[in-house]
XYZ file of N, CA and C in Angstrom:
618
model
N -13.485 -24.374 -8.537
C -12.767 -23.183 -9.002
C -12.706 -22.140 -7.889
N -11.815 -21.817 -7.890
C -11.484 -20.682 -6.721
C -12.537 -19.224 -7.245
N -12.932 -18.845 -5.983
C -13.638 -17.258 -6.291
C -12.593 -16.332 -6.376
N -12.454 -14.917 -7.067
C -11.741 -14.159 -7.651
C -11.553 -13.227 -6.246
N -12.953 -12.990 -5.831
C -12.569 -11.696 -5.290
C -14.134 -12.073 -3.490
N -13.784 -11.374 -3.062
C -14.855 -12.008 -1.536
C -15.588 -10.910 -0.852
N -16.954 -10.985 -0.582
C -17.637 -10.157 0.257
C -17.298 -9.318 1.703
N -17.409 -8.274 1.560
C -17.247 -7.613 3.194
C -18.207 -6.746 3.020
N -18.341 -6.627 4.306
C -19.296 -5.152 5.190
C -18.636 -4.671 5.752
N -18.694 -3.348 6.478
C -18.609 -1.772 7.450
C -19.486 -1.704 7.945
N -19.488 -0.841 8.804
C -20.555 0.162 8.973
C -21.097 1.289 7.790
N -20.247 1.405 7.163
C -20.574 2.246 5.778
C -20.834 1.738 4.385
N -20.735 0.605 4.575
C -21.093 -0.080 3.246
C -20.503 -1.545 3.315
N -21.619 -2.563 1.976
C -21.252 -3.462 2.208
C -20.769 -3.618 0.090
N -19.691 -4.515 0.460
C -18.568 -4.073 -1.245
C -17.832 -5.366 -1.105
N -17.054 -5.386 -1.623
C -15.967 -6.410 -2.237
C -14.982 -5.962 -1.735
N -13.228 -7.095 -2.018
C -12.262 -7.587 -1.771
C -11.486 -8.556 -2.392
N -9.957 -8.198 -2.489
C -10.053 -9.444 -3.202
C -8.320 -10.042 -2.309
N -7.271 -10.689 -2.348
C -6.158 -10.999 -1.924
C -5.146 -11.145 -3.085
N -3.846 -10.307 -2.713
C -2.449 -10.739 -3.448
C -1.204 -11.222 -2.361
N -0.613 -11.534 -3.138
C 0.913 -12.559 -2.460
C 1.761 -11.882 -3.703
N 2.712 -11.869 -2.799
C 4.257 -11.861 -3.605
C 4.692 -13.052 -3.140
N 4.860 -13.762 -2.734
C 5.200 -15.369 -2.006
C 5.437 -15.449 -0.749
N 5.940 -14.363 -0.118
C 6.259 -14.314 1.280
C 5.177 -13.584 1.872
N 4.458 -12.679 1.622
C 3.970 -11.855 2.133
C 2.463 -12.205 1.747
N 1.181 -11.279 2.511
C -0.092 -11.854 2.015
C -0.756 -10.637 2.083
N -1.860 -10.135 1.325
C -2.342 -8.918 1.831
C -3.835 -8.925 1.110
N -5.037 -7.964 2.098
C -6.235 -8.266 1.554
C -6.540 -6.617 1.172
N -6.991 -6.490 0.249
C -7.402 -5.057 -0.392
C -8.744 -4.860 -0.626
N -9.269 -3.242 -0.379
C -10.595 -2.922 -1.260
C -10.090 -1.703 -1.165
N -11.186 -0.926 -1.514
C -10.978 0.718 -1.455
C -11.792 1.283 -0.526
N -10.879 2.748 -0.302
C -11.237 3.284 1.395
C -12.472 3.721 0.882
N -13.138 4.073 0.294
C -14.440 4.689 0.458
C -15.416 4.078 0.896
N -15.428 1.990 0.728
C -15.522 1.767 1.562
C -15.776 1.675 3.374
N -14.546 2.362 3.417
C -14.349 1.924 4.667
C -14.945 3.736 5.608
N -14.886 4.123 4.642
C -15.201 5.808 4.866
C -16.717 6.408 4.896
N -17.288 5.916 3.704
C -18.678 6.172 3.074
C -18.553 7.676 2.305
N -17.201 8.040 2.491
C -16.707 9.197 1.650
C -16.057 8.934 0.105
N -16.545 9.415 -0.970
C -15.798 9.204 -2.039
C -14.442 9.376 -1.915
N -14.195 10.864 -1.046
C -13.018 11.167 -1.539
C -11.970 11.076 0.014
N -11.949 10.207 0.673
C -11.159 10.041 2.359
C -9.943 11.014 2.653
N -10.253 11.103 3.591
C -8.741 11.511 4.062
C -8.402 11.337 5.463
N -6.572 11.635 6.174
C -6.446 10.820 7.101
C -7.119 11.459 8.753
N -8.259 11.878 8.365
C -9.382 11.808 9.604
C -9.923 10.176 10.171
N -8.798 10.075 10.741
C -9.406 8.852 11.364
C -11.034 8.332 12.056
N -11.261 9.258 12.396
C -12.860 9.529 13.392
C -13.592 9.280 12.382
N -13.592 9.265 11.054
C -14.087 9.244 9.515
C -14.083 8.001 9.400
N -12.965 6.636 9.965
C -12.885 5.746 8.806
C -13.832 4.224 9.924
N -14.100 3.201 9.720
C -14.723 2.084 10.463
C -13.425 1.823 11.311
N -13.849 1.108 12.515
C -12.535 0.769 13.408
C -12.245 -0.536 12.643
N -13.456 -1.890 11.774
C -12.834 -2.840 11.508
C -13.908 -3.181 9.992
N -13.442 -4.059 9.684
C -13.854 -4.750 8.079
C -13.924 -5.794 8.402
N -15.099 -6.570 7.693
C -15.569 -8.212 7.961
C -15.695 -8.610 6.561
N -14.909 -9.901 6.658
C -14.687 -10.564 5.440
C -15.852 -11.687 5.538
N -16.497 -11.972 4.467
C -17.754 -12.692 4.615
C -17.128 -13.680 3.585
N -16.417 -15.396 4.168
C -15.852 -16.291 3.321
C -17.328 -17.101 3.049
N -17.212 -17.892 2.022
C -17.846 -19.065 1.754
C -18.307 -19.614 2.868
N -19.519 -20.038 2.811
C -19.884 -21.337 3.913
C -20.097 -20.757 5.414
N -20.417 -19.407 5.398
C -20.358 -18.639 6.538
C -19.338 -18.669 7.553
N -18.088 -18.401 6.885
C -16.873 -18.285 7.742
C -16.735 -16.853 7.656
N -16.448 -15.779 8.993
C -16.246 -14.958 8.550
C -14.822 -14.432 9.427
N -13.890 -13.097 9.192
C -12.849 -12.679 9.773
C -13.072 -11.133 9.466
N -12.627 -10.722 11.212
C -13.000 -9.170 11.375
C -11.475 -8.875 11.540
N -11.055 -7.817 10.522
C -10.229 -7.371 10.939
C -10.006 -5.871 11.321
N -9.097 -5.809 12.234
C -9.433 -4.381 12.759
C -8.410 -3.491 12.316
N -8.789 -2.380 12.060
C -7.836 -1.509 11.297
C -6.791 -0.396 11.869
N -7.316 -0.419 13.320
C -6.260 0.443 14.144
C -5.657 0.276 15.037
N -4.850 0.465 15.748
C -4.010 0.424 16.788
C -4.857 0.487 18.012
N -3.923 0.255 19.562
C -4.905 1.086 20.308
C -4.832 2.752 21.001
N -3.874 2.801 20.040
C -3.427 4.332 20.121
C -3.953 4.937 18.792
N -4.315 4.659 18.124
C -5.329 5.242 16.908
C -4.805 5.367 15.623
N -3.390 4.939 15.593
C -2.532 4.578 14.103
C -3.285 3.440 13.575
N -2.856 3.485 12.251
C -3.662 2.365 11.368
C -2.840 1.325 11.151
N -4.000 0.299 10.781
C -2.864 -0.792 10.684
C -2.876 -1.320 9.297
N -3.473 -0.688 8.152
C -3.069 -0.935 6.843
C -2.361 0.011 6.401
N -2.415 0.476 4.958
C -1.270 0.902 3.910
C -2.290 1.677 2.995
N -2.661 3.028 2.681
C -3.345 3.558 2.081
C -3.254 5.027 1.013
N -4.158 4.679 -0.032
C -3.131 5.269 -1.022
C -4.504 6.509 -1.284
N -4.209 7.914 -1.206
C -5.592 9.131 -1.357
C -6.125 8.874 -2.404
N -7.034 9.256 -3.050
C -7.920 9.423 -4.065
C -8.154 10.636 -4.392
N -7.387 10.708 -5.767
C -7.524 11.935 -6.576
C -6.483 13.228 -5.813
N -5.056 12.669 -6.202
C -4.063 13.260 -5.343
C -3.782 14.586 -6.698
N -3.624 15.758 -6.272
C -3.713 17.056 -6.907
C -4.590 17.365 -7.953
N -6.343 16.413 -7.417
C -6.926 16.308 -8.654
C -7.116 15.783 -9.800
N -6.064 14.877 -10.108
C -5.704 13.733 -11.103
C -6.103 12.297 -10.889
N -5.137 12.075 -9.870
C -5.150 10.559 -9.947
C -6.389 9.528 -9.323
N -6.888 8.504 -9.603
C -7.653 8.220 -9.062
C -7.087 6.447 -8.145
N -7.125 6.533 -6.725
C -6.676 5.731 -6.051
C -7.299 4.971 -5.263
N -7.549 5.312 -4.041
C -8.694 5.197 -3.168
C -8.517 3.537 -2.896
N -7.332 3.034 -2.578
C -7.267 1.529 -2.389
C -6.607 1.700 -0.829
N -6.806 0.823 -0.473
C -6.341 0.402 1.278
C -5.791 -1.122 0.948
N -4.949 -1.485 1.878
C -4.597 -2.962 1.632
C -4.030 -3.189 2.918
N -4.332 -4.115 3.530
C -3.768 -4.633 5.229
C -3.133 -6.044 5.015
N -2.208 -6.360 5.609
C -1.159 -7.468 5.446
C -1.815 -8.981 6.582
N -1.775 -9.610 5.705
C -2.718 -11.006 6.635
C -1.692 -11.717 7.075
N -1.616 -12.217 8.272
C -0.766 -13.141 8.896
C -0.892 -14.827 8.715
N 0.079 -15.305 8.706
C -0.872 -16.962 7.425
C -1.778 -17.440 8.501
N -2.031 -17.078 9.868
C -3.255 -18.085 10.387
C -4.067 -17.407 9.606
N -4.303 -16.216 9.229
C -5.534 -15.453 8.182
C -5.621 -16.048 7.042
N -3.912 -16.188 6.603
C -4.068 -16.779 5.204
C -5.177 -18.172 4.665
N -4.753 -19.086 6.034
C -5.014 -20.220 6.013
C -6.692 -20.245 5.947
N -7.574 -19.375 6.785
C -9.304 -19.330 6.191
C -9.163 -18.859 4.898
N -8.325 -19.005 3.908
C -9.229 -18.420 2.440
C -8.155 -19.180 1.628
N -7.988 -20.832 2.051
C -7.348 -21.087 0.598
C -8.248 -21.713 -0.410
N -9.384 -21.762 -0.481
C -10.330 -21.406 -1.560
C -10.411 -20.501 -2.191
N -9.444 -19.199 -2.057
C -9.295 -18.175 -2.620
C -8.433 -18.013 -3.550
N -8.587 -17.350 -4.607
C -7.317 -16.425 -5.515
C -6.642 -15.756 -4.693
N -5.108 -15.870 -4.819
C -4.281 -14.729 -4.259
C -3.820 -14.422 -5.402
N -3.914 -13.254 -5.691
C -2.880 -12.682 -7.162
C -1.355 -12.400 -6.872
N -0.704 -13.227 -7.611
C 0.548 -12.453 -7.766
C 0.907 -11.669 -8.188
N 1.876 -10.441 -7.577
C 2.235 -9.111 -7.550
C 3.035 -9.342 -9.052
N 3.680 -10.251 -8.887
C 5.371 -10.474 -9.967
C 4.105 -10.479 -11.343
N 3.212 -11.291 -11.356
C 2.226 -11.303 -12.242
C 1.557 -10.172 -12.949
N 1.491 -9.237 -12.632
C 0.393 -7.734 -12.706
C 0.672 -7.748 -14.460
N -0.869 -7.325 -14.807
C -1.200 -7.441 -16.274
C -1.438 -5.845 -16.467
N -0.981 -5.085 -17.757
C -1.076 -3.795 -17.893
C -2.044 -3.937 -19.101
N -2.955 -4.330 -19.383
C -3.519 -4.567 -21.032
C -3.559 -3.175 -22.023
N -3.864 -3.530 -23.327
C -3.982 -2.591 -24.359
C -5.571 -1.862 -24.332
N -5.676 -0.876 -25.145
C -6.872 -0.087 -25.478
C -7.273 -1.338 -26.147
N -9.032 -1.472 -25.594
C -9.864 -2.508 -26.463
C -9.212 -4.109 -26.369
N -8.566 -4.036 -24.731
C -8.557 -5.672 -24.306
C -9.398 -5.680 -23.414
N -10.189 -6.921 -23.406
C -11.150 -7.460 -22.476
C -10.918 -7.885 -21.070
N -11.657 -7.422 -20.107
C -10.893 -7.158 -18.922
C -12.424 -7.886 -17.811
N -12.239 -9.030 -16.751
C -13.191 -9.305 -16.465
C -13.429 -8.372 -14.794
N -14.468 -7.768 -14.361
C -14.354 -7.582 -12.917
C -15.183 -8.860 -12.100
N -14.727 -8.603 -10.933
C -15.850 -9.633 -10.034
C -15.729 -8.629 -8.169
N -17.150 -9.332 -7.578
C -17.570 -8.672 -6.673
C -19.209 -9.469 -6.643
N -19.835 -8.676 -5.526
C -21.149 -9.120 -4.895
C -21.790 -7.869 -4.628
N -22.407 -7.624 -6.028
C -23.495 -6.488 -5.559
C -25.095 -6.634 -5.442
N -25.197 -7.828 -5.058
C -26.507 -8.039 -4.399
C -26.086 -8.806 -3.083
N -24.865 -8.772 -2.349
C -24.826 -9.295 -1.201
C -25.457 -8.455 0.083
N -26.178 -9.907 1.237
C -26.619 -9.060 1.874
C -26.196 -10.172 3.426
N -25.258 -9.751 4.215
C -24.431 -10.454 4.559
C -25.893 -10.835 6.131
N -26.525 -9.985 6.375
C -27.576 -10.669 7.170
C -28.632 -11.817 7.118
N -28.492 -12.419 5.777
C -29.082 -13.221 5.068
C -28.471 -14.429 4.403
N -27.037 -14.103 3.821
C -26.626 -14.623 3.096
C -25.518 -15.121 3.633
N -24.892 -16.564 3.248
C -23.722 -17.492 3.966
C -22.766 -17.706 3.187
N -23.410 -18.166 2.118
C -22.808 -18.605 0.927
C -22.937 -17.647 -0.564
N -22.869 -15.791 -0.565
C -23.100 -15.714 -1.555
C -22.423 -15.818 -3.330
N -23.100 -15.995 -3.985
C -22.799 -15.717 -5.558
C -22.178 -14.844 -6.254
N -20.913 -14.940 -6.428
C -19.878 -14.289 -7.279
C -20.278 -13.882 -8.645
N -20.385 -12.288 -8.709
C -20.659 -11.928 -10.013
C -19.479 -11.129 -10.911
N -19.460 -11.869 -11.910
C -18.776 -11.121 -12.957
C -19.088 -10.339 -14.349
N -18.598 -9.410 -14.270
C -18.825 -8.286 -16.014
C -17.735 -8.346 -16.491
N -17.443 -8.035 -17.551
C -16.394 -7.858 -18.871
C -16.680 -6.850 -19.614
N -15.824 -5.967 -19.729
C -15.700 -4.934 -20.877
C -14.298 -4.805 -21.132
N -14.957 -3.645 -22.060
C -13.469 -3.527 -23.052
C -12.917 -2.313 -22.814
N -11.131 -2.275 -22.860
C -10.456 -1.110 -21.947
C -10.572 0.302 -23.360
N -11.215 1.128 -22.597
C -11.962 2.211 -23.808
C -10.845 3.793 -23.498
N -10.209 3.711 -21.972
C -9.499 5.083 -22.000
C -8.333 4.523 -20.905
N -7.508 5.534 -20.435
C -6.716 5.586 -19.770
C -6.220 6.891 -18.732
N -6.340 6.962 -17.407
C -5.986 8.209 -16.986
C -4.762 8.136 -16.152
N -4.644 8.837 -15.108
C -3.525 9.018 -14.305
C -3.581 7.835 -13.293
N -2.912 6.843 -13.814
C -3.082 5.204 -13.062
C -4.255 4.727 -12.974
N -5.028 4.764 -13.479
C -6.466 4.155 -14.266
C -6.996 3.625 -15.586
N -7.819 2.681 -15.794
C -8.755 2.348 -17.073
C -9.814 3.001 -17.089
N -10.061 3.220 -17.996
C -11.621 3.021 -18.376
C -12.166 1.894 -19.110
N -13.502 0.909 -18.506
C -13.648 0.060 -19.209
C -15.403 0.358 -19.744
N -15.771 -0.165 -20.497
C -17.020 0.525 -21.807
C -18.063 -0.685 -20.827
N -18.225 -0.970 -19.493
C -19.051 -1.393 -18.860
C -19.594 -0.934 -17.674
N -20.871 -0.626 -17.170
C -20.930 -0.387 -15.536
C -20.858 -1.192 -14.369
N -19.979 -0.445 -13.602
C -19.842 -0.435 -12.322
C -21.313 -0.908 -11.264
N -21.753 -1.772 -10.505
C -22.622 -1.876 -9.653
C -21.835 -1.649 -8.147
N -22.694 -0.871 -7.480
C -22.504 -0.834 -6.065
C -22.417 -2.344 -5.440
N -21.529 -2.401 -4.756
C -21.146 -4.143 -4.486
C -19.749 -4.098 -5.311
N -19.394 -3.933 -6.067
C -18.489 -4.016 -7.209
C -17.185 -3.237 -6.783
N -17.349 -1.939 -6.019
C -16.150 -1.837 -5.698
C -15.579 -2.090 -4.841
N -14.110 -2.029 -4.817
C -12.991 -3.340 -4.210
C -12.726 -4.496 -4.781
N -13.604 -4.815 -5.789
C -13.034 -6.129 -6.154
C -12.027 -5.999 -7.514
N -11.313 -7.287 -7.880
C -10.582 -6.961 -8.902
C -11.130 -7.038 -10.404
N -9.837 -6.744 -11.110
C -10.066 -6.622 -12.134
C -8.451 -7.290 -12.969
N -9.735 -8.135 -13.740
C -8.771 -9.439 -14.337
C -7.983 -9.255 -15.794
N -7.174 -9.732 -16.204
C -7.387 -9.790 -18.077
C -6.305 -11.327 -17.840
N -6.565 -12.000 -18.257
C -6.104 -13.223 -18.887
C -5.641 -13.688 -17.521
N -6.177 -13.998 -16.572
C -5.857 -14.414 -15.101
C -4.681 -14.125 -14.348
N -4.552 -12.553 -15.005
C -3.247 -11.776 -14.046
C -4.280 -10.683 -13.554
N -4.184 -10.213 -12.421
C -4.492 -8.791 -11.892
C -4.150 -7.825 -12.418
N -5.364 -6.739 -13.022
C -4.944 -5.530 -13.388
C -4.780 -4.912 -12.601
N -5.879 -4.662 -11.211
C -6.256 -3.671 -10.707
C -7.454 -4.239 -10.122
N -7.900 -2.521 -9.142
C -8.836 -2.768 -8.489
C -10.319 -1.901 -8.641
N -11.442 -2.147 -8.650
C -12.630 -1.533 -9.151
C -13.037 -0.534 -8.137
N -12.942 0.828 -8.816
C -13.026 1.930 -7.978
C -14.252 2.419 -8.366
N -15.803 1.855 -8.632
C -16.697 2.552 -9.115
C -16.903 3.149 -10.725
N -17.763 3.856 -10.757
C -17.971 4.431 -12.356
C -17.279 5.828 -12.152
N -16.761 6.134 -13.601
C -16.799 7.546 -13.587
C -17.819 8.887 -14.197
N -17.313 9.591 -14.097
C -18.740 10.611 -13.995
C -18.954 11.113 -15.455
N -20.083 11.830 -15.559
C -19.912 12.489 -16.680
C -21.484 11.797 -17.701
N -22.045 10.904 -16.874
C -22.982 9.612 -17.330
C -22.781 8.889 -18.268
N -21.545 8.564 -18.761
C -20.707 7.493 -19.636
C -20.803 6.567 -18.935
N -21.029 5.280 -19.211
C -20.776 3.682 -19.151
C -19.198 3.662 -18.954
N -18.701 3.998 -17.538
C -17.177 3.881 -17.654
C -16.687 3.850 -16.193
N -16.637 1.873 -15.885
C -16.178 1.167 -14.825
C -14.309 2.318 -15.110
N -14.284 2.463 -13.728
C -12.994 2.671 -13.360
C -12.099 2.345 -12.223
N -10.834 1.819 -13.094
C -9.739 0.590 -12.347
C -8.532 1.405 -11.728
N -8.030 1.245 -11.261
C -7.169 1.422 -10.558
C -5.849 0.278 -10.813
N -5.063 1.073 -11.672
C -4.035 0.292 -11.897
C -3.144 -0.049 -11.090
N -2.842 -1.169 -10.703
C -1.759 -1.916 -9.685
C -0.238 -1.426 -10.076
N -0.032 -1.502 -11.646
C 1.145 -1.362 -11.928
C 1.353 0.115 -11.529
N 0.644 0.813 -10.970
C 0.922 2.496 -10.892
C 1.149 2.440 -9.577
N 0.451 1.668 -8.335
C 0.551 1.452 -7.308
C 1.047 1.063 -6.497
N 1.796 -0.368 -7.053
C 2.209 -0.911 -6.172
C 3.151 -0.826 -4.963
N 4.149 0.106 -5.815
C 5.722 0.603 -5.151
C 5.271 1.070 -4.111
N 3.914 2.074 -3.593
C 3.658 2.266 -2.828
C 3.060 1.947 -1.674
N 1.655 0.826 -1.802
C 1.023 0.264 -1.715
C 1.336 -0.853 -0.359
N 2.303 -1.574 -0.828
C 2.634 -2.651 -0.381
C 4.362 -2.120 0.314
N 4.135 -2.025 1.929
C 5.172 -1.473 2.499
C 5.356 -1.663 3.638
């Protein structure tokens, strides 16, 4: 069975990932805080890692680097919590198929696919929050399930917690992509929060 979603490290943290396709195109996603160690990023480059390491199965791994050598970026990135509302915080960089080709043991989600579910549908996440990539070659894919309890400005709320490791990876309902796992939200409620694709995408992917 293919894994859902795949391990990386930074320098600022080590989190999840996961890959979508529209058929022509390929692209690998997590969220910038990630890549920042800032909840809330912005485009201060001097702020963000120069590259991200994908930690495949079987100790294969791929560094990819995120900037130019003039200091432009080389993914597609969407702010977090734009006039205070919305909650975003996803990055996504476009893989070239020799990239493609190390992860066809992988899920790629299709875009044409994207699942919007109802209040109180069951929604699975996956990620590696006990990965520890100095140790580990081959690690263990973990998954939670809860149930979709709210809705905000291109977000879920789901009635489960969030583990550190957990964000960046996706978030499933009936083996379409909802979205992507942006952490808990505040307030000390039990409330994983997603990042809806269908709110995103138009932008996202460009």
């Amino acid at each position: 069975m293919k894994r859902q979603s795949i391990p990386v490290s930074s320098k600022k943290s080590v989190a999840s990932g996961f890959f979508v396709t529209d058929g022509d195109s390929f692209w690998f996603l997590t969220c910038a805080h990630i890549l920042t160690g800032l909840r809330h990023a912005s485009n201060n480059w001097q702020n963000w890692n120069q590259s991200i390491t994908l930690h495949a199965a079987g100790g294969r791994k791929l560094v990819i680097e995120l900037f130019q050598g003039d200091g432009s970026p080389l993914f597609s990135w969407l702010h977090d919590s734009v006039n205070g509302k919305n909650v975003e915080d996803v990055v996504s960089v476009r893989l070239s198929s020799n990239q493609v080709k190390l992860f066809h043991d992988y899920t790629f989600f299709e875009l044409e696919k994207i699942s919007n579910p109802n209040l109180s549908s069951m929604v699975n996440i996956f990620g590696y929050p006990s990965f520890d990539y100095r140790i580990q070659t081959n690690p263990q894919e973990s998954t939670k399930k809860g149930a979709v309890i709210g809705r905000g400005c291109q977000f879920l709320q789901l009635n489960v917690l969030s583990e550190d490791g957990f964000s960046g990876g996706p978030a499933v309902f009936e083996e379409s992509l909802v979205g992507i796992v942006s952490g808990n939200l505040g307030g000390g409620a039990v409330r994983a929060a997603i990042v809806q694709m269908s709110g995103i995408e138009s932008r996202l992917f460009i």
